[in-house]
Coordinates of C-alpha atoms in Angstrom, one line a residue:
Chain A
M1 CA 0.5 20.6 65.9
L2 CA -1.9 18.6 66.2
S3 CA -5.3 19.7 64.4
V4 CA -8.3 17.6 64.6
P5 CA -11.0 16.6 61.8
G6 CA -14.5 18.8 62.7
L7 CA -12.8 20.9 64.7
D8 CA -12.1 24.6 63.0
N9 CA -8.8 26.7 63.5
R10 CA -10.6 29.2 65.8
Y11 CA -11.6 26.4 68.2
L12 CA -8.5 24.9 67.8
Q13 CA -6.3 28.1 68.9
Q14 CA -8.8 28.7 71.6
G15 CA -9.0 25.1 73.1
N16 CA -5.8 25.3 74.7
N17 CA -6.6 22.2 77.2
L18 CA -8.1 20.4 75.1
L19 CA -5.3 20.3 73.4
R20 CA -2.9 19.5 76.5
K21 CA -5.2 17.3 77.6
M22 CA -5.2 14.9 74.4
S23 CA -1.3 15.7 74.6
Q24 CA -1.0 14.1 77.3
L25 CA -2.5 11.0 76.5
Q26 CA -0.9 7.5 76.0
R27 CA -0.1 5.6 72.5
I28 CA -0.5 2.3 71.6
A29 CA 0.4 0.8 68.4
I30 CA -1.9 -1.3 66.1
A31 CA -2.3 -3.6 63.5
P32 CA -4.3 -2.2 60.8
S33 CA -5.9 -5.1 60.0
Q34 CA -7.3 -4.7 64.2
L35 CA -9.3 -1.6 63.3
Q36 CA -12.8 -2.6 62.0
Q37 CA -15.5 -0.8 61.7
G38 CA -14.6 1.5 63.8
Q39 CA -13.5 -0.4 66.4
I40 CA -10.0 -1.5 67.3
L41 CA -10.0 -4.8 68.7
L42 CA -7.3 -5.1 71.4
T43 CA -4.9 -8.6 71.5
K44 CA -4.3 -10.0 75.4
E45 CA -1.1 -7.9 74.8
Q46 CA -2.5 -4.4 74.5
Q47 CA -5.0 -5.4 76.9
H48 CA -2.4 -6.1 79.5
Y49 CA -0.4 -3.2 79.0
L50 CA -3.2 -0.8 78.8
R51 CA -4.2 -1.8 82.3
R52 CA -1.8 -3.0 83.7
V53 CA 1.2 -1.3 82.4
L54 CA -0.1 2.6 82.2
R55 CA -2.8 1.9 84.1
L56 CA -5.8 2.8 82.1
R57 CA -9.8 2.0 83.1
E58 CA -13.1 1.1 82.1
G59 CA -13.6 4.8 78.7
D60 CA -10.6 6.2 79.5
R61 CA -9.0 7.9 76.3
F62 CA -6.2 7.1 74.3
I63 CA -4.2 7.3 71.5
A64 CA -3.2 4.1 68.3
M65 CA -1.2 4.3 65.6
D66 CA -1.3 2.3 62.8
G67 CA 2.3 2.7 62.4
K68 CA 2.5 4.2 59.1
G69 CA 1.4 7.3 60.3
K70 CA -2.3 6.8 61.3
W71 CA -3.6 8.1 64.5
W72 CA -6.9 7.9 65.9
L73 CA -8.4 9.0 69.1
A74 CA -9.7 5.8 70.8
Q75 CA -10.9 5.5 74.3
L76 CA -11.6 1.9 76.4
A77 CA -13.9 -0.4 76.4
G78 CA -13.0 -3.8 77.6
E79 CA -11.6 -5.9 75.3
Q80 CA -12.5 -3.2 72.5
A81 CA -11.5 0.2 72.1
R82 CA -14.1 2.9 70.2
V83 CA -12.6 5.0 68.2
L84 CA -13.6 8.8 68.9
E85 CA -12.1 10.7 65.9
A86 CA -9.7 10.1 63.2
L87 CA -6.2 13.2 64.1
L88 CA -3.4 15.0 61.6
V89 CA -0.3 14.6 63.3
E90 CA 3.4 16.1 62.0
T91 CA 5.6 16.1 63.7
E92 CA 5.7 13.2 66.0
L93 CA 6.3 9.6 64.0
P94 CA 5.1 6.9 62.8
V95 CA 5.7 3.8 64.9
S96 CA 6.0 3.7 68.5
I97 CA 9.3 3.4 70.8
T98 CA 9.9 2.3 74.0
L99 CA 12.6 3.1 75.5
M100 CA 13.7 1.0 78.0
V101 CA 16.4 2.6 80.7
A102 CA 18.9 1.7 83.7
L103 CA 18.2 4.6 85.6
P104 CA 21.8 6.1 86.0
K105 CA 23.1 7.8 89.6
G106 CA 22.8 11.2 90.3
N107 CA 21.0 13.3 87.8
G108 CA 21.4 11.9 84.4
F109 CA 18.0 10.8 83.4
D110 CA 16.6 14.7 83.5
E111 CA 19.0 14.4 80.1
V112 CA 18.0 11.0 79.2
V113 CA 14.6 12.1 79.4
R114 CA 14.8 15.6 78.0
C115 CA 17.1 13.7 74.6
C116 CA 15.0 11.7 73.7
T117 CA 11.1 13.5 74.3
E118 CA 13.4 16.0 71.4
L119 CA 14.0 12.7 69.9
G120 CA 11.0 12.0 69.3
V121 CA 10.2 8.6 72.2
T122 CA 7.1 7.5 72.2
C123 CA 7.3 6.0 76.3
I124 CA 10.1 5.7 78.7
A125 CA 10.6 2.9 80.8
P126 CA 12.7 3.5 83.9
V127 CA 14.6 0.0 85.5
L128 CA 16.6 -1.2 88.2
S129 CA 18.6 -3.7 87.1
D130 CA 21.3 -5.1 89.0
R131 CA 23.9 -3.1 89.0
T132 CA 22.0 0.3 89.2
L133 CA 22.9 2.1 92.5
L134 CA 19.8 4.7 92.3
H135 CA 16.7 3.6 93.9
P136 CA 14.6 6.8 92.9
S137 CA 11.6 8.7 95.0
P138 CA 8.1 9.3 93.5
Q139 CA 9.2 12.9 93.6
K140 CA 11.8 12.1 90.2
L141 CA 8.8 10.3 88.9
E142 CA 6.8 13.6 89.6
R143 CA 9.5 15.0 87.8
W144 CA 10.5 13.3 85.2
R145 CA 7.5 14.0 83.8
R146 CA 6.9 17.4 84.0
I147 CA 10.6 17.3 82.2
A148 CA 9.3 15.0 79.6
A149 CA 6.4 16.8 79.6
E150 CA 8.2 21.3 78.4
A151 CA 11.0 19.0 76.5
A152 CA 7.8 17.6 73.8
E153 CA 7.0 21.5 74.3
Q154 CA 10.1 22.9 72.8
S155 CA 10.3 20.5 70.6
E156 CA 7.5 21.4 68.7
R157 CA 6.0 17.2 69.4
S158 CA 2.1 16.9 69.2
F159 CA 2.5 14.0 72.1
V160 CA 4.0 14.0 75.6
P161 CA 5.9 10.7 76.5
T162 CA 4.6 8.3 78.6
I163 CA 7.0 7.7 82.1
L164 CA 6.6 4.4 83.4
E165 CA 7.2 3.7 87.4
P166 CA 10.3 1.9 87.9
V167 CA 10.1 -1.5 88.0
T168 CA 13.1 -3.9 88.1
F169 CA 14.8 -5.0 84.7
N170 CA 13.7 -8.9 85.1
T171 CA 10.0 -6.9 85.4
A172 CA 10.3 -4.9 82.7
V173 CA 11.5 -6.7 80.2
T174 CA 8.3 -9.5 80.3
A175 CA 6.1 -6.5 80.1
N176 CA 7.7 -5.0 77.2
Q177 CA 8.0 -7.7 74.5
T178 CA 7.5 -6.7 70.8
I179 CA 9.2 -8.1 67.9
H180 CA 11.7 -6.4 67.8
S181 CA 13.2 -5.6 70.9
Y182 CA 16.8 -5.3 71.8
I183 CA 19.2 -4.5 74.2
C184 CA 22.3 -2.5 73.3
E185 CA 25.1 -3.7 75.1
A186 CA 29.1 -1.8 74.8
R187 CA 31.1 -6.1 74.7
G188 CA 30.7 -9.0 73.2
E189 CA 30.4 -9.5 69.5
Y190 CA 26.9 -7.9 68.8
P191 CA 25.3 -6.8 65.2
H192 CA 25.1 -3.0 65.3
L193 CA 21.3 -1.3 65.4
K194 CA 22.1 0.2 62.3
K195 CA 21.6 -3.3 60.9
V196 CA 18.6 -4.2 62.4
L197 CA 16.5 -1.1 61.8
N198 CA 15.7 -1.4 57.9
S199 CA 13.0 -4.0 59.7
I200 CA 11.1 -2.1 61.8
S201 CA 7.6 -1.8 61.0
D202 CA 5.2 -0.5 63.6
E203 CA 6.3 -0.6 67.2
I204 CA 9.7 -1.3 68.8
V205 CA 11.5 -1.7 72.0
I206 CA 15.1 -0.6 72.6
A207 CA 17.1 -0.9 76.5
T208 CA 20.4 0.3 77.9
G209 CA 21.7 -0.7 80.9
P210 CA 24.0 0.9 84.1
E211 CA 27.2 1.6 84.5
G212 CA 29.4 -0.8 84.7
G213 CA 26.4 -1.9 82.3
W214 CA 24.3 -5.4 81.8
T215 CA 25.0 -8.6 84.6
T216 CA 25.0 -11.8 82.3
Q217 CA 22.5 -13.4 83.9
E218 CA 20.3 -9.6 82.8
I219 CA 21.7 -10.5 79.3
E220 CA 20.6 -14.1 78.8
N221 CA 17.0 -12.4 80.6
A222 CA 16.1 -10.7 77.9
I223 CA 17.1 -12.9 74.7
A224 CA 15.0 -15.1 76.4
F225 CA 12.0 -13.0 75.9
G226 CA 12.5 -12.1 72.8
F227 CA 15.2 -9.8 73.0
Q228 CA 18.5 -8.9 70.7
P229 CA 21.7 -8.4 71.9
V230 CA 22.5 -5.2 69.5
S231 CA 26.0 -2.8 69.1
L232 CA 26.3 1.0 69.4
G233 CA 30.2 1.1 67.9
R234 CA 33.4 -0.2 69.8
R235 CA 33.8 2.9 72.3
I236 CA 32.5 2.7 75.3
L237 CA 28.9 4.9 75.7
R238 CA 28.3 6.1 79.3
A239 CA 24.5 5.5 80.6
V240 CA 23.8 9.2 80.4
T241 CA 25.1 8.4 76.2
A242 CA 23.3 5.1 75.1
P243 CA 20.3 5.7 75.1
V244 CA 20.1 9.3 73.5
V245 CA 22.5 7.7 70.3
A246 CA 20.1 4.3 70.5
L247 CA 17.1 7.2 69.5
S248 CA 18.7 8.9 67.4
L249 CA 19.9 6.0 65.4
I250 CA 15.7 4.8 65.5
T251 CA 14.4 7.7 65.2
A252 CA 16.4 8.4 62.0
A253 CA 15.4 5.1 60.4
C254 CA 11.3 6.1 61.2
E255 CA 11.6 9.7 59.9
V256 CA 9.2 9.7 56.5
Chain B
M1 CA 43.7 -0.6 72.0
L2 CA 46.8 1.3 70.5
S3 CA 49.3 -1.4 69.7
V4 CA 52.4 0.1 67.4
P5 CA 54.1 -2.6 64.7
G6 CA 57.5 -3.5 65.8
L7 CA 56.9 -2.6 69.3
D8 CA 56.2 -5.5 72.1
N9 CA 53.3 -5.3 74.4
R10 CA 55.5 -5.5 77.6
Y11 CA 56.7 -2.3 76.1
L12 CA 53.9 -0.7 75.2
Q13 CA 52.3 -1.8 78.8
Q14 CA 55.2 -0.4 80.3
G15 CA 55.6 2.7 77.4
N16 CA 52.4 4.6 79.3
N17 CA 53.9 7.3 78.9
L18 CA 54.5 7.0 74.7
L19 CA 51.7 6.6 74.3
R20 CA 49.9 8.9 76.0
K21 CA 51.8 11.4 74.3
M22 CA 50.6 9.7 71.2
S23 CA 47.3 9.6 72.1
Q24 CA 47.2 13.6 71.6
L25 CA 48.9 13.6 68.6
Q26 CA 46.4 15.6 66.0
R27 CA 44.7 13.6 63.2
I28 CA 44.1 14.6 59.0
A29 CA 42.2 12.3 56.8
I30 CA 44.5 12.0 53.3
A31 CA 44.0 10.6 49.9
P32 CA 46.0 6.6 49.6
S33 CA 47.4 8.6 46.5
Q34 CA 49.4 11.0 48.4
L35 CA 51.5 8.8 50.0
Q36 CA 54.3 8.3 48.0
Q37 CA 57.8 5.9 48.9
G38 CA 57.1 7.0 53.0
Q39 CA 56.7 10.4 51.8
I40 CA 53.0 12.1 52.0
L41 CA 52.4 15.2 50.0
L42 CA 50.6 17.9 51.5
T43 CA 47.6 19.6 49.5
K44 CA 47.7 23.6 49.6
E45 CA 44.5 23.2 51.9
Q46 CA 46.1 21.1 54.1
Q47 CA 49.2 22.1 54.9
H48 CA 47.5 25.4 56.3
Y49 CA 44.8 23.7 57.9
L50 CA 48.2 21.9 60.3
R51 CA 49.9 24.9 60.2
R52 CA 47.1 27.9 61.0
V53 CA 44.5 26.1 62.4
L54 CA 45.5 23.4 64.5
R55 CA 49.1 24.9 64.7
L56 CA 51.4 22.2 64.2
R57 CA 55.7 23.2 63.6
E58 CA 58.4 22.0 61.6
G59 CA 59.4 18.3 62.8
D60 CA 56.2 18.6 65.1
R61 CA 54.4 14.9 64.3
F62 CA 50.8 14.1 63.6
I63 CA 48.3 11.2 62.4
A64 CA 47.9 10.2 58.9
M65 CA 44.7 8.5 58.4
D66 CA 43.5 7.0 54.4
G67 CA 39.7 6.6 55.5
K68 CA 39.9 3.2 54.7
G69 CA 41.2 1.8 58.5
K70 CA 45.2 2.2 57.7
W71 CA 46.8 4.5 60.1
W72 CA 50.0 6.4 60.5
L73 CA 52.2 8.6 62.5
A74 CA 54.1 11.2 60.5
Q75 CA 56.3 14.5 60.7
L76 CA 55.7 17.4 59.6
A77 CA 58.1 18.3 56.9
G78 CA 57.7 21.4 54.6
E79 CA 55.4 20.4 52.0
Q80 CA 55.6 17.1 52.5
A81 CA 55.6 14.9 56.4
R82 CA 57.5 12.3 56.3
V83 CA 55.9 8.0 57.2
L84 CA 57.2 7.1 60.5
E85 CA 56.0 4.2 61.2
A86 CA 51.9 2.5 60.2
L87 CA 50.0 2.0 63.6
L88 CA 46.9 -0.3 64.4
V89 CA 43.7 1.2 65.3
E90 CA 41.5 -0.9 66.8
T91 CA 38.5 1.5 68.4
E92 CA 39.0 4.1 65.8
L93 CA 37.0 5.5 62.8
P94 CA 37.9 4.7 59.5
V95 CA 37.0 9.0 58.6
S96 CA 37.8 12.3 59.8
I97 CA 34.2 14.0 61.7
T98 CA 35.1 17.7 61.8
L99 CA 32.2 18.4 64.5
M100 CA 31.7 22.3 64.8
V101 CA 28.3 24.0 67.5
A102 CA 28.1 26.9 67.9
L103 CA 28.9 27.1 71.3
P104 CA 25.6 26.6 73.7
K105 CA 25.0 29.1 76.9
G106 CA 25.9 28.3 80.4
N107 CA 28.1 24.6 80.0
G108 CA 26.5 23.4 77.8
F109 CA 28.8 22.7 75.9
D110 CA 31.3 20.7 78.2
E111 CA 28.3 17.9 77.9
V112 CA 28.7 17.9 74.3
V113 CA 32.6 17.5 74.0
R114 CA 32.0 14.6 76.0
C115 CA 29.6 12.8 73.9
C116 CA 30.9 13.1 71.1
T117 CA 34.2 12.5 72.6
E118 CA 32.7 9.1 73.3
L119 CA 31.1 8.7 69.4
G120 CA 34.3 8.9 68.0
V121 CA 34.4 12.3 67.0
T122 CA 37.8 14.0 64.7
C123 CA 37.9 17.8 65.4
I124 CA 36.2 20.0 67.1
A125 CA 35.7 23.4 66.4
P126 CA 33.1 25.5 68.8
V127 CA 32.6 28.8 66.9
L128 CA 30.4 32.1 67.8
S129 CA 27.4 32.3 65.7
D130 CA 25.7 35.5 65.1
R131 CA 22.6 34.7 67.8
T132 CA 26.2 33.1 69.9
L133 CA 25.9 34.7 73.9
L134 CA 29.2 33.5 75.6
H135 CA 32.3 34.1 74.9
P136 CA 33.9 31.4 76.6
S137 CA 37.9 32.4 78.2
P138 CA 40.6 30.9 77.7
Q139 CA 40.4 28.6 80.7
K140 CA 36.9 27.3 79.2
L141 CA 39.2 26.3 76.0
E142 CA 41.8 24.2 78.5
R143 CA 38.6 22.8 80.0
W144 CA 37.0 21.5 76.5
R145 CA 40.7 19.6 76.1
R146 CA 40.6 18.1 79.8
I147 CA 37.3 17.0 79.4
A148 CA 38.1 15.4 75.9
A149 CA 40.8 13.6 76.8
E150 CA 39.0 12.0 79.9
A151 CA 36.6 11.0 77.9
A152 CA 38.8 9.4 75.0
E153 CA 40.2 7.3 77.8
Q154 CA 36.5 6.6 79.8
S155 CA 35.3 5.4 76.4
E156 CA 37.9 3.4 75.7
R157 CA 39.3 5.3 72.2
S158 CA 42.8 5.7 71.3
F159 CA 43.2 9.2 70.3
V160 CA 41.7 12.1 72.3
P161 CA 39.4 14.4 69.7
T162 CA 41.7 18.0 68.9
I163 CA 39.2 21.0 70.3
L164 CA 39.8 24.1 67.9
E165 CA 39.8 27.2 70.1
P166 CA 35.7 29.4 69.4
V167 CA 36.3 31.6 66.1
T168 CA 33.3 33.1 64.4
F169 CA 31.5 30.9 62.2
N170 CA 32.7 32.5 58.9
T171 CA 35.8 32.0 59.7
A172 CA 35.3 28.7 60.6
V173 CA 33.0 27.9 57.1
T174 CA 36.5 28.6 54.8
A175 CA 38.6 26.8 57.6
N176 CA 36.6 23.9 57.6
Q177 CA 35.2 23.0 53.8
T178 CA 35.6 19.5 52.4
I179 CA 33.8 17.4 49.9
H180 CA 31.4 16.4 52.4
S181 CA 30.5 20.2 54.8
Y182 CA 26.7 19.7 56.4
I183 CA 25.6 22.3 58.3
C184 CA 21.6 21.3 60.5
E185 CA 19.3 23.2 60.0
A186 CA 16.0 22.7 62.5
R187 CA 13.5 24.8 59.9
G188 CA 13.3 24.9 56.2
E189 CA 12.6 21.6 53.7
Y190 CA 16.5 19.6 53.8
P191 CA 17.1 15.7 53.2
H192 CA 17.1 14.5 56.0
L193 CA 21.1 14.0 57.2
K194 CA 20.8 10.1 57.4
K195 CA 20.2 10.5 52.8
V196 CA 23.6 11.9 52.2
L197 CA 25.9 9.7 55.0
N198 CA 26.4 7.2 51.9
S199 CA 28.8 8.7 49.7
I200 CA 31.2 9.7 53.4
S201 CA 34.8 8.7 51.7
D202 CA 37.3 9.3 53.7
E203 CA 36.9 13.1 55.5
I204 CA 33.1 15.1 56.6
V205 CA 32.8 18.4 58.9
I206 CA 29.1 19.1 59.8
A207 CA 27.6 22.2 61.6
T208 CA 24.7 22.4 64.4
G209 CA 23.8 25.9 65.4
P210 CA 23.1 27.4 68.3
E211 CA 20.2 29.1 70.4
G212 CA 17.6 30.3 67.7
G213 CA 19.3 28.5 64.5
W214 CA 21.3 30.4 62.6
T215 CA 20.4 33.0 60.7
T216 CA 20.4 33.3 56.9
Q217 CA 23.4 35.3 56.0
E218 CA 24.9 32.1 58.8
I219 CA 23.3 30.2 56.8
E220 CA 23.3 31.5 52.6
N221 CA 27.1 31.8 53.7
A222 CA 27.7 28.2 55.5
I223 CA 26.3 27.3 51.1
A224 CA 28.6 30.0 49.4
F225 CA 30.9 27.2 51.0
G226 CA 30.0 24.6 49.6
F227 CA 28.1 23.8 53.9
Q228 CA 25.2 21.9 52.4
P229 CA 21.5 22.6 54.5
V230 CA 20.6 19.1 56.5
S231 CA 17.7 18.6 58.5
L232 CA 18.0 16.1 62.4
G233 CA 13.9 15.4 61.7
R234 CA 11.3 16.8 62.7
R235 CA 10.8 17.8 65.9
I236 CA 13.6 20.9 67.3
L237 CA 15.7 19.6 69.2
R238 CA 18.2 21.9 71.5
A239 CA 21.4 23.1 70.1
V240 CA 23.3 21.2 72.7
T241 CA 21.5 17.8 71.7
A242 CA 21.6 18.1 68.2
P243 CA 25.4 17.6 67.8
V244 CA 24.7 14.6 69.5
V245 CA 22.4 13.3 67.0
A246 CA 24.3 15.0 64.2
L247 CA 27.2 12.8 65.5
S248 CA 25.4 9.2 66.3
L249 CA 24.5 9.1 62.6
I250 CA 27.6 10.0 61.3
T251 CA 29.3 7.2 63.5
A252 CA 26.8 4.5 62.7
A253 CA 27.3 5.3 59.3
C254 CA 30.8 4.6 59.1
E255 CA 31.1 2.2 61.3
V256 CA 33.1 -1.4 59.6

């Protein structure tokens, strides 16, 4: 799955610890033009995302991907990142997919994490919406990360998706905006998600709602931050089904 | 959701029993040319499917759909079916989708029935493959049908999908072939399902495998009966995830 140029296969097979550690690294999407002479020039938003959202510190390593299938192991250094090596990755999608999910009741989120990891999600952001009933304990976050690690291995992925700490929907909306940000809404006459997927280049953020749907204010707030409302079809999907359906469509569109 | 021309809305609201009964009817896809002067001329395959697979008897009612959004309530009469009335349907897909699923272990099939009903499946055919461990009791079938009825109501569908009795995969393959029959296979270099979906007109059959995948012989047998092997992406999906992913792609492609 993961092959690092410069290391021979024997080393790779013996180096399970190295691989396991690398597979847990966080990922961000960069534009090819950001890579200059072995350095990645990070945007203000990327610096914020790496340090504040992903909680990386100076010298920490992460994966940069250019949305065209190129991957680099990089190390955070001030406003830049040093490229340590190029990576060869075969079972990962060429784009960064962030899924924002309003936490469903009960243990429903376990299955969302499992399915979406199998499908190839990059980052899952659990959010507390106005209609969210669940307020998860810190143990839940550990549990979801363990499920993601297991599912990544079972589905033969090279990397484990990042599971962010739960925040309110409005906080998540400001932290996760990108050119391609979508919010799924069952009611209303919005275009089907399939119709907007042709234009995805390097990263996409998609949000799915809680039981009972988003409030009007949440939708309006998301739109104000550049999210485009989309439909997943004419039938009403449960809060645990919608993320899997959205991810199915996105990953199929991105699969090379 | 379901509105029957010739009955006013007040009648419809009061006629819950009539509606509930209608929502349980089986469906088949017909070509527009089969409809002549209020009669549907059934093909040999359709007669076999209605009488042997769906177990309908003379005089029983079913729904005929032309794949272009037109629906009729019909009554089985010999080699034909009498058209009783035209139906107006808004939350159903214009095509007939049959999902053949190798029964997963445990209670995993419950969630498959629930999700795929929400997505809009027409008929679910549980199958026993060479690697299927579960041999379900008759109570299971009743349970799945109850789940389908609940999920159809929750997702605001007009019809409840048909859940067939479990049969061996080889039996199901011979009973469910159509021009657009696909079998999902994780290993091997098969085209992605998304690449074959443009051509769907009126009906599609899709099969997803058990834990451990189909045997080579099962794949070969399916191919011999006109099934085309397809991929759902480069990552390995669980037996309970694959049907939901396949249905997500198919229903999105068929949604008008």
